[in-house]
Amino acid sequence: MNPTYIQNHLSHLFEPELIAEISREGTQASFKAGHEILDIGQPIRHFPLVIKGSLKVMTENEEGHELLLYYLEMGDTCAMTLQCCLNDTKSKIRVVAEDATDVVLIPIKRMEEWIVKYGSWRRFIFNSYHERLNEMLDAIDNLAFQNLEDRLYKYLKDKAMINGSAEVKTTHREIAAELNTARVVISRLMKKLEQQGKISSDRNCIQITEFVG
DNA sequence: TCATTAACACGGG
DNA sequence: CCCGTGTTAATGA
């Protein structure tokens, strides 16, 4: 892979020797929005460094209900994938491209090697664990203690945030599936949020009024 | 009280 | 016509 590509995107994270190694060992991949990169039960051979775009990481319960764990954005990597690498287990997660996304795929065998060899890699991995753990705690808090209306609004704000736009292109049906609830509830709550002036909505498109970022 | 399920009407593409 | 949306009625937790 082209070293300057890695250089341009990851030099702020890693030392030059590691950049060179990533260039040698990694492969670049691009995914379209909606592309499934990894499914539950699949063996993991690579782990991703996100260069551009964003990935959505989910798990699933016995009834087949999906639960959103977190989003990965530029400079992020996937703590769940890391955990699976170290144990050599199969994936407990599903990873889908949220929008057009570029990643660098690194063979899992380099993981442990680089942890010993490179301070910047070690810090990166620990830091990634830390961030992902915090996001999961947020997700749990959200599920356990917040009502649906707050969850919906937070969901919409998160979506807007990762798109980098106040506009969210989705449907009530999709949102209902993501939040594990019924479409009719989303419609009702959306109406409520609209009346409060927090959002405005058209068919297939929702604007977040107080979007910043 | 609020979610869920099913059913129906409306309108835009 | 199909799909997304808004609404209602019955039922359940």
mmCIF file of N, CA and C in Angstrom, chain A residues 79-208:
data_model
loop_
_atom_site.group_PDB
_atom_site.id
_atom_site.type_symbol
_atom_site.label_atom_id
_atom_site.label_comp_id
_atom_site.label_asym_id
_atom_site.label_seq_id
_atom_site.Cartn_x
_atom_site.Cartn_y
_atom_site.Cartn_z
ATOM 1 N N ALA A 79 -12.703 -1.871 19.273
ATOM 2 C CA ALA A 79 -12.271 -2.577 20.477
ATOM 3 C C ALA A 79 -12.803 -4.010 20.519
ATOM 4 N N MET A 80 -14.018 -4.189 20.023
ATOM 5 C CA MET A 80 -14.585 -5.543 20.023
ATOM 6 C C MET A 80 -13.790 -6.457 19.089
ATOM 7 N N THR A 81 -13.388 -5.906 17.977
ATOM 8 C CA THR A 81 -12.558 -6.677 17.051
ATOM 9 C C THR A 81 -11.232 -7.040 17.703
ATOM 10 N N LEU A 82 -10.658 -6.076 18.405
ATOM 11 C CA LEU A 82 -9.380 -6.301 19.084
ATOM 12 C C LEU A 82 -9.493 -7.449 20.075
ATOM 13 N N GLN A 83 -10.577 -7.397 20.846
ATOM 14 C CA GLN A 83 -10.801 -8.432 21.857
ATOM 15 C C GLN A 83 -10.880 -9.805 21.200
ATOM 16 N N CYS A 84 -11.573 -9.873 20.085
ATOM 17 C CA CYS A 84 -11.714 -11.138 19.371
ATOM 18 C C CYS A 84 -10.358 -11.603 18.815
ATOM 19 N N CYS A 85 -9.558 -10.652 18.349
ATOM 20 C CA CYS A 85 -8.221 -10.978 17.839
ATOM 21 C C CYS A 85 -7.382 -11.667 18.898
ATOM 22 N N LEU A 86 -7.391 -11.083 20.078
ATOM 23 C CA LEU A 86 -6.532 -11.591 21.140
ATOM 24 C C LEU A 86 -6.956 -12.986 21.573
ATOM 25 N N ASN A 87 -8.251 -13.254 21.523
ATOM 26 C CA ASN A 87 -8.751 -14.561 21.940
ATOM 27 C C ASN A 87 -8.851 -15.544 20.774
ATOM 28 N N ASP A 88 -8.652 -15.034 19.557
ATOM 29 C CA ASP A 88 -8.831 -15.854 18.375
ATOM 30 C C ASP A 88 -10.232 -16.462 18.317
ATOM 31 N N THR A 89 -11.220 -15.638 18.625
ATOM 32 C CA THR A 89 -12.598 -16.114 18.604
ATOM 33 C C THR A 89 -13.340 -15.545 17.395
ATOM 34 N N LYS A 90 -14.575 -15.997 17.248
ATOM 35 C CA LYS A 90 -15.379 -15.496 16.146
ATOM 36 C C LYS A 90 -16.076 -14.205 16.550
ATOM 37 N N SER A 91 -16.515 -13.492 15.547
ATOM 38 C CA SER A 91 -17.085 -12.172 15.778
ATOM 39 C C SER A 91 -18.398 -12.245 16.555
ATOM 40 N N LYS A 92 -18.526 -11.391 17.560
ATOM 41 C CA LYS A 92 -19.786 -11.245 18.275
ATOM 42 C C LYS A 92 -20.537 -10.030 17.785
ATOM 43 N N ILE A 93 -20.001 -9.409 16.770
ATOM 44 C CA ILE A 93 -20.578 -8.149 16.308
ATOM 45 C C ILE A 93 -20.805 -8.155 14.799
ATOM 46 N N ARG A 94 -21.630 -7.216 14.394
ATOM 47 C CA ARG A 94 -21.846 -6.950 12.981
ATOM 48 C C ARG A 94 -21.354 -5.533 12.711
ATOM 49 N N VAL A 95 -20.615 -5.371 11.635
ATOM 50 C CA VAL A 95 -20.084 -4.052 11.282
ATOM 51 C C VAL A 95 -20.578 -3.671 9.892
ATOM 52 N N VAL A 96 -21.238 -2.522 9.827
ATOM 53 C CA VAL A 96 -21.803 -2.055 8.564
ATOM 54 C C VAL A 96 -21.308 -0.638 8.294
ATOM 55 N N ALA A 97 -20.980 -0.347 7.050
ATOM 56 C CA ALA A 97 -20.584 1.013 6.677
ATOM 57 C C ALA A 97 -21.792 1.933 6.787
ATOM 58 N N GLU A 98 -21.641 2.983 7.564
ATOM 59 C CA GLU A 98 -22.747 3.943 7.735
ATOM 60 C C GLU A 98 -22.854 4.838 6.504
ATOM 61 N N ASP A 99 -21.717 5.235 5.978
ATOM 62 C CA ASP A 99 -21.703 5.921 4.689
ATOM 63 C C ASP A 99 -20.470 5.437 3.922
ATOM 64 N N ALA A 100 -20.123 6.097 2.831
ATOM 65 C CA ALA A 100 -18.951 5.687 2.052
ATOM 66 C C ALA A 100 -17.719 5.791 2.952
ATOM 67 N N THR A 101 -17.033 4.664 3.124
ATOM 68 C CA THR A 101 -16.003 4.595 4.160
ATOM 69 C C THR A 101 -14.727 3.949 3.638
ATOM 70 N N ASP A 102 -13.597 4.575 3.963
ATOM 71 C CA ASP A 102 -12.291 4.001 3.641
ATOM 72 C C ASP A 102 -11.639 3.490 4.921
ATOM 73 N N VAL A 103 -11.071 2.310 4.848
ATOM 74 C CA VAL A 103 -10.379 1.748 6.009
ATOM 75 C C VAL A 103 -9.042 1.146 5.568
ATOM 76 N N VAL A 104 -8.179 0.978 6.544
ATOM 77 C CA VAL A 104 -6.982 0.185 6.333
ATOM 78 C C VAL A 104 -7.147 -1.100 7.134
ATOM 79 N N LEU A 105 -7.019 -2.229 6.463
ATOM 80 C CA LEU A 105 -7.178 -3.510 7.137
ATOM 81 C C LEU A 105 -5.801 -4.050 7.511
ATOM 82 N N ILE A 106 -5.670 -4.416 8.771
ATOM 83 C CA ILE A 106 -4.395 -4.902 9.263
ATOM 84 C C ILE A 106 -4.549 -6.342 9.752
ATOM 85 N N PRO A 107 -3.673 -7.235 9.323
ATOM 86 C CA PRO A 107 -3.770 -8.631 9.753
ATOM 87 C C PRO A 107 -3.648 -8.740 11.272
ATOM 88 N N ILE A 108 -4.466 -9.601 11.849
ATOM 89 C CA ILE A 108 -4.530 -9.634 13.311
ATOM 90 C C ILE A 108 -3.228 -10.112 13.946
ATOM 91 N N LYS A 109 -2.420 -10.843 13.198
ATOM 92 C CA LYS A 109 -1.191 -11.363 13.792
ATOM 93 C C LYS A 109 -0.210 -10.247 14.159
ATOM 94 N N ARG A 110 -0.392 -9.074 13.557
ATOM 95 C CA ARG A 110 0.496 -7.934 13.860
ATOM 96 C C ARG A 110 0.135 -7.266 15.188
ATOM 97 N N MET A 111 -1.104 -7.504 15.623
ATOM 98 C CA MET A 111 -1.596 -6.870 16.848
ATOM 99 C C MET A 111 -0.631 -6.932 18.023
ATOM 100 N N GLU A 112 -0.386 -8.166 18.483
ATOM 101 C CA GLU A 112 0.434 -8.377 19.680
ATOM 102 C C GLU A 112 1.871 -7.921 19.460
ATOM 103 N N GLU A 113 2.340 -8.226 18.268
ATOM 104 C CA GLU A 113 3.685 -7.830 17.881
ATOM 105 C C GLU A 113 3.898 -6.323 18.056
ATOM 106 N N TRP A 114 2.952 -5.559 17.535
ATOM 107 C CA TRP A 114 3.104 -4.107 17.553
ATOM 108 C C TRP A 114 2.902 -3.532 18.958
ATOM 109 N N ILE A 115 2.075 -4.222 19.750
ATOM 110 C CA ILE A 115 1.864 -3.756 21.124
ATOM 111 C C ILE A 115 3.185 -3.766 21.888
ATOM 112 N N VAL A 116 3.988 -4.804 21.647
ATOM 113 C CA VAL A 116 5.287 -4.900 22.297
ATOM 114 C C VAL A 116 6.268 -3.886 21.694
ATOM 115 N N LYS A 117 6.184 -3.742 20.391
ATOM 116 C CA LYS A 117 7.216 -3.016 19.650
ATOM 117 C C LYS A 117 7.052 -1.489 19.664
ATOM 118 N N TYR A 118 5.795 -1.034 19.645
ATOM 119 C CA TYR A 118 5.559 0.403 19.432
ATOM 120 C C TYR A 118 4.736 1.034 20.547
ATOM 121 N N GLY A 119 5.320 2.051 21.190
ATOM 122 C CA GLY A 119 4.611 2.783 22.237
ATOM 123 C C GLY A 119 3.359 3.448 21.701
ATOM 124 N N SER A 120 3.445 4.013 20.501
ATOM 125 C CA SER A 120 2.297 4.742 19.947
ATOM 126 C C SER A 120 1.131 3.790 19.677
ATOM 127 N N TRP A 121 1.480 2.554 19.257
ATOM 128 C CA TRP A 121 0.441 1.545 19.016
ATOM 129 C C TRP A 121 -0.219 1.150 20.325
ATOM 130 N N ARG A 122 0.594 0.920 21.350
ATOM 131 C CA ARG A 122 0.103 0.547 22.677
ATOM 132 C C ARG A 122 -0.862 1.613 23.188
ATOM 133 N N ARG A 123 -0.444 2.852 23.101
ATOM 134 C CA ARG A 123 -1.292 3.962 23.575
ATOM 135 C C ARG A 123 -2.571 4.045 22.762
ATOM 136 N N PHE A 124 -2.448 3.841 21.464
ATOM 137 C CA PHE A 124 -3.603 3.885 20.576
ATOM 138 C C PHE A 124 -4.637 2.833 20.962
ATOM 139 N N ILE A 125 -4.162 1.620 21.221
ATOM 140 C CA ILE A 125 -5.063 0.523 21.573
ATOM 141 C C ILE A 125 -5.746 0.768 22.918
ATOM 142 N N PHE A 126 -4.953 1.170 23.914
ATOM 143 C CA PHE A 126 -5.532 1.447 25.235
ATOM 144 C C PHE A 126 -6.544 2.573 25.161
ATOM 145 N N ASN A 127 -6.154 3.604 24.433
ATOM 146 C CA ASN A 127 -7.027 4.758 24.279
ATOM 147 C C ASN A 127 -8.332 4.369 23.594
ATOM 148 N N SER A 128 -8.228 3.518 22.587
ATOM 149 C CA SER A 128 -9.393 3.061 21.858
ATOM 150 C C SER A 128 -10.340 2.271 22.764
ATOM 151 N N TYR A 129 -9.755 1.387 23.579
ATOM 152 C CA TYR A 129 -10.547 0.645 24.559
ATOM 153 C C TYR A 129 -11.296 1.609 25.473
ATOM 154 N N HIS A 130 -10.558 2.574 25.946
ATOM 155 C CA HIS A 130 -11.118 3.547 26.878
ATOM 156 C C HIS A 130 -12.315 4.274 26.259
ATOM 157 N N GLU A 131 -12.142 4.749 25.040
ATOM 158 C CA GLU A 131 -13.213 5.490 24.375
ATOM 159 C C GLU A 131 -14.431 4.611 24.109
ATOM 160 N N ARG A 132 -14.170 3.414 23.629
ATOM 161 C CA ARG A 132 -15.270 2.519 23.285
ATOM 162 C C ARG A 132 -16.042 2.097 24.531
ATOM 163 N N LEU A 133 -15.304 1.870 25.610
ATOM 164 C CA LEU A 133 -15.950 1.490 26.873
ATOM 165 C C LEU A 133 -16.878 2.610 27.342
ATOM 166 N N ASN A 134 -16.397 3.837 27.246
ATOM 167 C CA ASN A 134 -17.231 4.971 27.635
ATOM 168 C C ASN A 134 -18.478 5.081 26.762
ATOM 169 N N GLU A 135 -18.328 4.851 25.485
ATOM 170 C CA GLU A 135 -19.479 4.919 24.593
ATOM 171 C C GLU A 135 -20.499 3.834 24.913
ATOM 172 N N MET A 136 -19.979 2.658 25.288
ATOM 173 C CA MET A 136 -20.880 1.558 25.634
ATOM 174 C C MET A 136 -21.622 1.860 26.934
ATOM 175 N N LEU A 137 -20.930 2.494 27.882
ATOM 176 C CA LEU A 137 -21.593 2.879 29.127
ATOM 177 C C LEU A 137 -22.714 3.865 28.829
ATOM 178 N N ASP A 138 -22.465 4.793 27.945
ATOM 179 C CA ASP A 138 -23.496 5.720 27.498
ATOM 180 C C ASP A 138 -24.678 4.975 26.910
ATOM 181 N N ALA A 139 -24.364 4.004 26.058
ATOM 182 C CA ALA A 139 -25.411 3.234 25.388
ATOM 183 C C ALA A 139 -26.255 2.466 26.398
ATOM 184 N N ILE A 140 -25.596 1.911 27.417
ATOM 185 C CA ILE A 140 -26.311 1.164 28.450
ATOM 186 C C ILE A 140 -27.197 2.099 29.252
ATOM 187 N N ASP A 141 -26.634 3.218 29.659
ATOM 188 C CA ASP A 141 -27.395 4.209 30.417
ATOM 189 C C ASP A 141 -28.638 4.619 29.650
ATOM 190 N N ASN A 142 -28.440 4.841 28.370
ATOM 191 C CA ASN A 142 -29.504 5.247 27.486
ATOM 192 C C ASN A 142 -30.636 4.224 27.470
ATOM 193 N N LEU A 143 -30.240 2.958 27.363
ATOM 194 C CA LEU A 143 -31.216 1.876 27.284
ATOM 195 C C LEU A 143 -31.955 1.699 28.586
ATOM 196 N N ALA A 144 -31.204 1.748 29.694
ATOM 197 C CA ALA A 144 -31.767 1.378 30.981
ATOM 198 C C ALA A 144 -32.600 2.494 31.591
ATOM 199 N N PHE A 145 -32.162 3.734 31.393
ATOM 200 C CA PHE A 145 -32.749 4.802 32.193
ATOM 201 C C PHE A 145 -33.484 5.873 31.420
ATOM 202 N N GLN A 146 -33.346 5.879 30.103
ATOM 203 C CA GLN A 146 -33.959 6.962 29.365
ATOM 204 C C GLN A 146 -35.247 6.488 28.699
ATOM 205 N N ASN A 147 -36.183 7.399 28.568
ATOM 206 C CA ASN A 147 -37.403 7.035 27.864
ATOM 207 C C ASN A 147 -37.163 7.099 26.356
ATOM 208 N N LEU A 148 -38.118 6.620 25.632
ATOM 209 C CA LEU A 148 -37.964 6.502 24.177
ATOM 210 C C LEU A 148 -37.791 7.851 23.495
ATOM 211 N N GLU A 149 -38.484 8.838 24.021
ATOM 212 C CA GLU A 149 -38.403 10.152 23.384
ATOM 213 C C GLU A 149 -36.974 10.683 23.425
ATOM 214 N N ASP A 150 -36.322 10.563 24.583
ATOM 215 C CA ASP A 150 -34.934 11.012 24.709
ATOM 216 C C ASP A 150 -34.014 10.166 23.855
ATOM 217 N N ARG A 151 -34.271 8.864 23.837
ATOM 218 C CA ARG A 151 -33.439 7.960 23.036
ATOM 219 C C ARG A 151 -33.529 8.324 21.559
ATOM 220 N N LEU A 152 -34.759 8.607 21.132
ATOM 221 C CA LEU A 152 -34.970 8.967 19.729
ATOM 222 C C LEU A 152 -34.203 10.243 19.379
ATOM 223 N N TYR A 153 -34.326 11.241 20.245
ATOM 224 C CA TYR A 153 -33.679 12.519 19.972
ATOM 225 C C TYR A 153 -32.162 12.359 19.964
ATOM 226 N N LYS A 154 -31.658 11.589 20.898
ATOM 227 C CA LYS A 154 -30.208 11.326 20.960
ATOM 228 C C LYS A 154 -29.745 10.564 19.718
ATOM 229 N N TYR A 155 -30.563 9.612 19.315
ATOM 230 C CA TYR A 155 -30.266 8.829 18.108
ATOM 231 C C TYR A 155 -30.138 9.741 16.895
ATOM 232 N N LEU A 156 -31.094 10.658 16.769
ATOM 233 C CA LEU A 156 -31.083 11.571 15.627
ATOM 234 C C LEU A 156 -29.878 12.504 15.668
ATOM 235 N N LYS A 157 -29.572 12.993 16.857
ATOM 236 C CA LYS A 157 -28.417 13.888 17.005
ATOM 237 C C LYS A 157 -27.119 13.155 16.670
ATOM 238 N N ASP A 158 -27.014 11.912 17.139
ATOM 239 C CA ASP A 158 -25.821 11.094 16.833
ATOM 240 C C ASP A 158 -25.672 10.898 15.329
ATOM 241 N N LYS A 159 -26.788 10.579 14.700
ATOM 242 C CA LYS A 159 -26.777 10.382 13.246
ATOM 243 C C LYS A 159 -26.286 11.638 12.537
ATOM 244 N N ALA A 160 -26.855 12.765 12.950
ATOM 245 C CA ALA A 160 -26.473 14.043 12.348
ATOM 246 C C ALA A 160 -24.985 14.292 12.576
ATOM 247 N N MET A 161 -24.547 14.005 13.789
ATOM 248 C CA MET A 161 -23.150 14.222 14.155
ATOM 249 C C MET A 161 -22.206 13.432 13.257
ATOM 250 N N ILE A 162 -22.487 12.154 13.061
ATOM 251 C CA ILE A 162 -21.557 11.351 12.277
ATOM 252 C C ILE A 162 -21.655 11.668 10.781
ATOM 253 N N ASN A 163 -22.807 12.174 10.350
ATOM 254 C CA ASN A 163 -22.898 12.634 8.959
ATOM 255 C C ASN A 163 -22.253 13.997 8.782
ATOM 256 N N GLY A 164 -22.083 14.706 9.884
ATOM 257 C CA GLY A 164 -21.580 16.063 9.824
ATOM 258 C C GLY A 164 -22.571 17.006 9.182
ATOM 259 N N SER A 165 -23.851 16.713 9.368
ATOM 260 C CA SER A 165 -24.895 17.536 8.747
ATOM 261 C C SER A 165 -26.159 17.503 9.603
ATOM 262 N N ALA A 166 -26.921 18.575 9.549
ATOM 263 C CA ALA A 166 -28.155 18.640 10.330
ATOM 264 C C ALA A 166 -29.248 17.770 9.719
ATOM 265 N N GLU A 167 -28.988 17.315 8.503
ATOM 266 C CA GLU A 167 -29.980 16.501 7.814
ATOM 267 C C GLU A 167 -29.736 15.013 8.039
ATOM 268 N N VAL A 168 -30.765 14.306 8.387
ATOM 269 C CA VAL A 168 -30.669 12.855 8.529
ATOM 270 C C VAL A 168 -31.615 12.204 7.536
ATOM 271 N N LYS A 169 -31.050 11.379 6.669
ATOM 272 C CA LYS A 169 -31.884 10.711 5.669
ATOM 273 C C LYS A 169 -32.213 9.302 6.155
ATOM 274 N N THR A 170 -33.440 9.117 6.564
ATOM 275 C CA THR A 170 -33.879 7.813 7.069
ATOM 276 C C THR A 170 -35.409 7.796 7.098
ATOM 277 N N THR A 171 -35.971 6.685 7.515
ATOM 278 C CA THR A 171 -37.426 6.599 7.616
ATOM 279 C C THR A 171 -37.817 6.178 9.024
ATOM 280 N N HIS A 172 -39.075 6.382 9.366
ATOM 281 C CA HIS A 172 -39.580 5.988 10.684
ATOM 282 C C HIS A 172 -39.390 4.489 10.896
ATOM 283 N N ARG A 173 -39.593 3.743 9.832
ATOM 284 C CA ARG A 173 -39.472 2.297 9.922
ATOM 285 C C ARG A 173 -38.052 1.876 10.314
ATOM 286 N N GLU A 174 -37.071 2.519 9.678
ATOM 287 C CA GLU A 174 -35.663 2.204 9.972
ATOM 288 C C GLU A 174 -35.296 2.566 11.406
ATOM 289 N N ILE A 175 -35.744 3.738 11.815
ATOM 290 C CA ILE A 175 -35.436 4.185 13.179
ATOM 291 C C ILE A 175 -36.038 3.215 14.180
ATOM 292 N N ALA A 176 -37.284 2.824 13.929
ATOM 293 C CA ALA A 176 -37.972 1.893 14.820
ATOM 294 C C ALA A 176 -37.174 0.594 14.957
ATOM 295 N N ALA A 177 -36.652 0.111 13.835
ATOM 296 C CA ALA A 177 -35.860 -1.123 13.859
ATOM 297 C C ALA A 177 -34.595 -0.929 14.697
ATOM 298 N N GLU A 178 -33.949 0.216 14.550
ATOM 299 C CA GLU A 178 -32.702 0.484 15.271
ATOM 300 C C GLU A 178 -32.931 0.633 16.765
ATOM 301 N N LEU A 179 -34.052 1.216 17.131
ATOM 302 C CA LEU A 179 -34.326 1.437 18.551
ATOM 303 C C LEU A 179 -35.173 0.311 19.136
ATOM 304 N N ASN A 180 -35.406 -0.720 18.365
ATOM 305 C CA ASN A 180 -36.204 -1.874 18.805
ATOM 306 C C ASN A 180 -37.588 -1.478 19.296
ATOM 307 N N THR A 181 -38.261 -0.711 18.490
ATOM 308 C CA THR A 181 -39.624 -0.357 18.864
ATOM 309 C C THR A 181 -40.500 -0.354 17.611
ATOM 310 N N ALA A 182 -41.739 0.123 17.785
ATOM 311 C CA ALA A 182 -42.694 0.055 16.684
ATOM 312 C C ALA A 182 -42.719 1.360 15.896
ATOM 313 N N ARG A 183 -43.014 1.249 14.627
ATOM 314 C CA ARG A 183 -43.020 2.396 13.728
ATOM 315 C C ARG A 183 -43.998 3.473 14.191
ATOM 316 N N VAL A 184 -45.129 3.039 14.673
ATOM 317 C CA VAL A 184 -46.171 3.963 15.099
ATOM 318 C C VAL A 184 -45.700 4.848 16.258
ATOM 319 N N VAL A 185 -44.841 4.277 17.091
ATOM 320 C CA VAL A 185 -44.292 5.028 18.228
ATOM 321 C C VAL A 185 -43.349 6.122 17.734
ATOM 322 N N ILE A 186 -42.501 5.766 16.778
ATOM 323 C CA ILE A 186 -41.573 6.744 16.201
ATOM 324 C C ILE A 186 -42.358 7.889 15.559
ATOM 325 N N SER A 187 -43.375 7.538 14.805
ATOM 326 C CA SER A 187 -44.203 8.568 14.162
ATOM 327 C C SER A 187 -44.767 9.530 15.196
ATOM 328 N N ARG A 188 -45.273 8.969 16.273
ATOM 329 C CA ARG A 188 -45.884 9.796 17.329
ATOM 330 C C ARG A 188 -44.842 10.702 17.988
ATOM 331 N N LEU A 189 -43.689 10.103 18.324
ATOM 332 C CA LEU A 189 -42.641 10.864 19.008
ATOM 333 C C LEU A 189 -42.023 11.920 18.088
ATOM 334 N N MET A 190 -41.920 11.572 16.813
ATOM 335 C CA MET A 190 -41.373 12.527 15.850
ATOM 336 C C MET A 190 -42.285 13.752 15.762
ATOM 337 N N LYS A 191 -43.572 13.475 15.776
ATOM 338 C CA LYS A 191 -44.554 14.565 15.746
ATOM 339 C C LYS A 191 -44.349 15.460 16.962
ATOM 340 N N LYS A 192 -44.145 14.820 18.102
ATOM 341 C CA LYS A 192 -43.958 15.533 19.363
ATOM 342 C C LYS A 192 -42.695 16.408 19.305
ATOM 343 N N LEU A 193 -41.587 15.808 18.838
ATOM 344 C CA LEU A 193 -40.321 16.543 18.718
ATOM 345 C C LEU A 193 -40.472 17.714 17.746
ATOM 346 N N GLU A 194 -41.268 17.487 16.732
ATOM 347 C CA GLU A 194 -41.493 18.518 15.734
ATOM 348 C C GLU A 194 -42.262 19.688 16.345
ATOM 349 N N GLN A 195 -43.266 19.349 17.159
ATOM 350 C CA GLN A 195 -44.063 20.389 17.802
ATOM 351 C C GLN A 195 -43.244 21.183 18.809
ATOM 352 N N GLN A 196 -42.228 20.504 19.418
ATOM 353 C CA GLN A 196 -41.334 21.195 20.348
ATOM 354 C C GLN A 196 -40.286 22.017 19.601
ATOM 355 N N GLY A 197 -40.263 21.892 18.285
ATOM 356 C CA GLY A 197 -39.306 22.648 17.489
ATOM 357 C C GLY A 197 -37.915 22.061 17.473
ATOM 358 N N LYS A 198 -37.740 20.871 18.028
ATOM 359 C CA LYS A 198 -36.412 20.257 18.068
ATOM 360 C C LYS A 198 -35.989 19.726 16.693
ATOM 361 N N ILE A 199 -36.971 19.328 15.927
ATOM 362 C CA ILE A 199 -36.672 18.833 14.582
ATOM 363 C C ILE A 199 -37.724 19.359 13.599
ATOM 364 N N SER A 200 -37.422 19.234 12.336
ATOM 365 C CA SER A 200 -38.462 19.383 11.327
ATOM 366 C C SER A 200 -38.257 18.234 10.359
ATOM 367 N N SER A 201 -39.338 17.763 9.762
ATOM 368 C CA SER A 201 -39.169 16.564 8.952
ATOM 369 C C SER A 201 -39.988 16.587 7.671
ATOM 370 N N ASP A 202 -39.401 15.979 6.657
ATOM 371 C CA ASP A 202 -40.077 15.697 5.411
ATOM 372 C C ASP A 202 -40.022 14.199 5.214
ATOM 373 N N ARG A 203 -40.636 13.741 4.168
ATOM 374 C CA ARG A 203 -40.526 12.344 3.788
ATOM 375 C C ARG A 203 -39.052 11.982 3.583
ATOM 376 N N ASN A 204 -38.602 10.956 4.261
ATOM 377 C CA ASN A 204 -37.220 10.443 4.122
ATOM 378 C C ASN A 204 -36.124 11.388 4.594
ATOM 379 N N CYS A 205 -36.485 12.420 5.310
ATOM 380 C CA CYS A 205 -35.486 13.429 5.662
ATOM 381 C C CYS A 205 -35.889 14.186 6.920
ATOM 382 N N ILE A 206 -34.954 14.269 7.880
ATOM 383 C CA ILE A 206 -35.218 14.941 9.143
ATOM 384 C C ILE A 206 -34.119 15.977 9.405
ATOM 385 N N GLN A 207 -34.501 17.179 9.791
ATOM 386 C CA GLN A 207 -33.517 18.204 10.137
ATOM 387 C C GLN A 207 -33.483 18.373 11.651
ATOM 388 N N ILE A 208 -32.252 18.406 12.187
ATOM 389 C CA ILE A 208 -32.073 18.645 13.620
ATOM 390 C C ILE A 208 -31.888 20.152 13.821
#
